Tab-separated table of C-alpha atoms in Angstrom:
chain	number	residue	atom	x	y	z
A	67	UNK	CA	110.674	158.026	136.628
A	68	UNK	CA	111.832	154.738	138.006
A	69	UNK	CA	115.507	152.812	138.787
A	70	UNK	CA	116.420	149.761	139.014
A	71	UNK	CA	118.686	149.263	142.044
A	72	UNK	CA	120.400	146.121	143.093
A	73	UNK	CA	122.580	145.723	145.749
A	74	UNK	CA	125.306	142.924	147.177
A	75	UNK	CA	123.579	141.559	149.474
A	76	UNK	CA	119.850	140.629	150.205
A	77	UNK	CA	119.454	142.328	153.485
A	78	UNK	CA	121.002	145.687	151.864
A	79	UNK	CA	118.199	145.467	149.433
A	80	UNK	CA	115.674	145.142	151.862
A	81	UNK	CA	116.867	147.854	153.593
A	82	UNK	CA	117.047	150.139	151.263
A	83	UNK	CA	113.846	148.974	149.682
A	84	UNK	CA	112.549	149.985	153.181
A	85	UNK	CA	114.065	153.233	153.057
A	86	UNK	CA	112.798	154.352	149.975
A	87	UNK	CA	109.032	153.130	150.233
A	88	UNK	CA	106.798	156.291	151.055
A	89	UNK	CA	109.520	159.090	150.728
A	90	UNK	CA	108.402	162.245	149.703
A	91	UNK	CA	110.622	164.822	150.685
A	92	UNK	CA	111.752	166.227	147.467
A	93	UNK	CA	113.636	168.738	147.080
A	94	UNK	CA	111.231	170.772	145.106
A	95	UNK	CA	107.516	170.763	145.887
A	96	UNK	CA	105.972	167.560	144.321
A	97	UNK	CA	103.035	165.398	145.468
A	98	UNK	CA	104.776	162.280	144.600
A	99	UNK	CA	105.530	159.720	146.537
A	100	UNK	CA	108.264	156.950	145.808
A	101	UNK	CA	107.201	153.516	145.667
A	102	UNK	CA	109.547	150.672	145.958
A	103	UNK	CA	109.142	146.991	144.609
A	104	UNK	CA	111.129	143.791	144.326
A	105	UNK	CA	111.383	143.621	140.033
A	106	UNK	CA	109.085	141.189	138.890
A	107	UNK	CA	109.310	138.783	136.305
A	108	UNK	CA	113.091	140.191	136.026
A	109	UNK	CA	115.369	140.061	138.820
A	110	UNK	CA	119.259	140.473	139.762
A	111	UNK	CA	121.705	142.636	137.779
A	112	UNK	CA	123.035	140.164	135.242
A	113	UNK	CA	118.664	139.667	134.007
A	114	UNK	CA	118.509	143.198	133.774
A	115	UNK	CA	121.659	143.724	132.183
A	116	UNK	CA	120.526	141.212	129.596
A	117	UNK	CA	117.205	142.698	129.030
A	118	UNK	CA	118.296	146.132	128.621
A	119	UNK	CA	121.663	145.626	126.254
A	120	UNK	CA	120.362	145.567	123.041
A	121	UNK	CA	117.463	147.029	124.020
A	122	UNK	CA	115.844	150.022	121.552
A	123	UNK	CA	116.790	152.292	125.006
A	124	UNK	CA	120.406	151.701	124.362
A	125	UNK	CA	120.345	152.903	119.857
A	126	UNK	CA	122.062	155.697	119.564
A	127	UNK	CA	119.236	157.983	119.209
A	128	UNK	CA	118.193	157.631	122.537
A	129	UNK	CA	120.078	160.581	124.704
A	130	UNK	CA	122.381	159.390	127.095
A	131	UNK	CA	120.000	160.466	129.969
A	132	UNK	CA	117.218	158.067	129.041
A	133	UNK	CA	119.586	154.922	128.860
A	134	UNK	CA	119.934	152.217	131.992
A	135	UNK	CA	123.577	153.147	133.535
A	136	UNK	CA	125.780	150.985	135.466
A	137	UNK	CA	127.890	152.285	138.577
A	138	UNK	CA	130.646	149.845	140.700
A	139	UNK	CA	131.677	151.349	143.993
A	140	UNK	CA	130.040	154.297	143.186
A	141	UNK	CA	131.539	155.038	140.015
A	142	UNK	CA	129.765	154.661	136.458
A	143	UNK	CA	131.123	151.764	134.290
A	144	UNK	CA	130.213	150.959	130.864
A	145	UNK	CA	127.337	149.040	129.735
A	146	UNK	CA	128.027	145.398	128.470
A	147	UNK	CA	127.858	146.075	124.672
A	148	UNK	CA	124.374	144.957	122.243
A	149	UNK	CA	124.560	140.826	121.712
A	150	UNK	CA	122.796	141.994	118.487
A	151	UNK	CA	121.932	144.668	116.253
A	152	UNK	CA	119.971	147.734	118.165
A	153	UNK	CA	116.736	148.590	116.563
A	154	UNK	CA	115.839	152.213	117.007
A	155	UNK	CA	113.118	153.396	119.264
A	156	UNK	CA	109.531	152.738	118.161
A	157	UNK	CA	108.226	156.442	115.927
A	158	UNK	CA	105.677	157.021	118.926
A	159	UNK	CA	108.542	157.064	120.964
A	160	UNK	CA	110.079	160.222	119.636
A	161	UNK	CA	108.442	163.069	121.197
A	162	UNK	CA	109.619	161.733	124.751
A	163	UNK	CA	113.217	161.544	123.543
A	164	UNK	CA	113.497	165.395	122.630
């Protein structure tokens, strides 16, 4: 899986950037090992935000699990509703949404 995380302030996100590059101590056995990137060609919350709004992630078919989310001061807030109609997810698509 991945996450897009963006913080305040530029030294927070290098920090935590920092932080998270190599970890592996999961809390189940796993042989992964978390990799962490500066976003590129997309970057800052309000580029994401509009790439992702009327995205085919956000139809309603898609389960609320598989959909970006949004959190302010640690609390989830709503997503910034579709600027047009949603198209569903591409038929190929399906058998990761079940």
């Amino acid at each position: 899986g991945y996450a897009f995380v963006n913080m305040v302030a530029p030294r927070d996100a290098e920090n935590l950037r920092t932080a998270l590059e190599g970890f592996v101590r999961w809390r189940m056995a796993s042989n992964k090992v978390c990799r962490a990137s500066w976003s590129h060609p997309h970057q800052g919350l309000e580029t994401h935000i509009a790439r992702y709004r009327s995205s085919p992630l956000m139809h309603e078919a898609v389960p609320d699990e598989y959909r970006p989310i949004l959190f302010r001061d640690g609390q989830r807030i709503a997503f910034p509703p579709p600027t047009k109609k949603i198209k569903p997810p591409r038929q190929g698509t399906q058998r990761v949404l079940v």
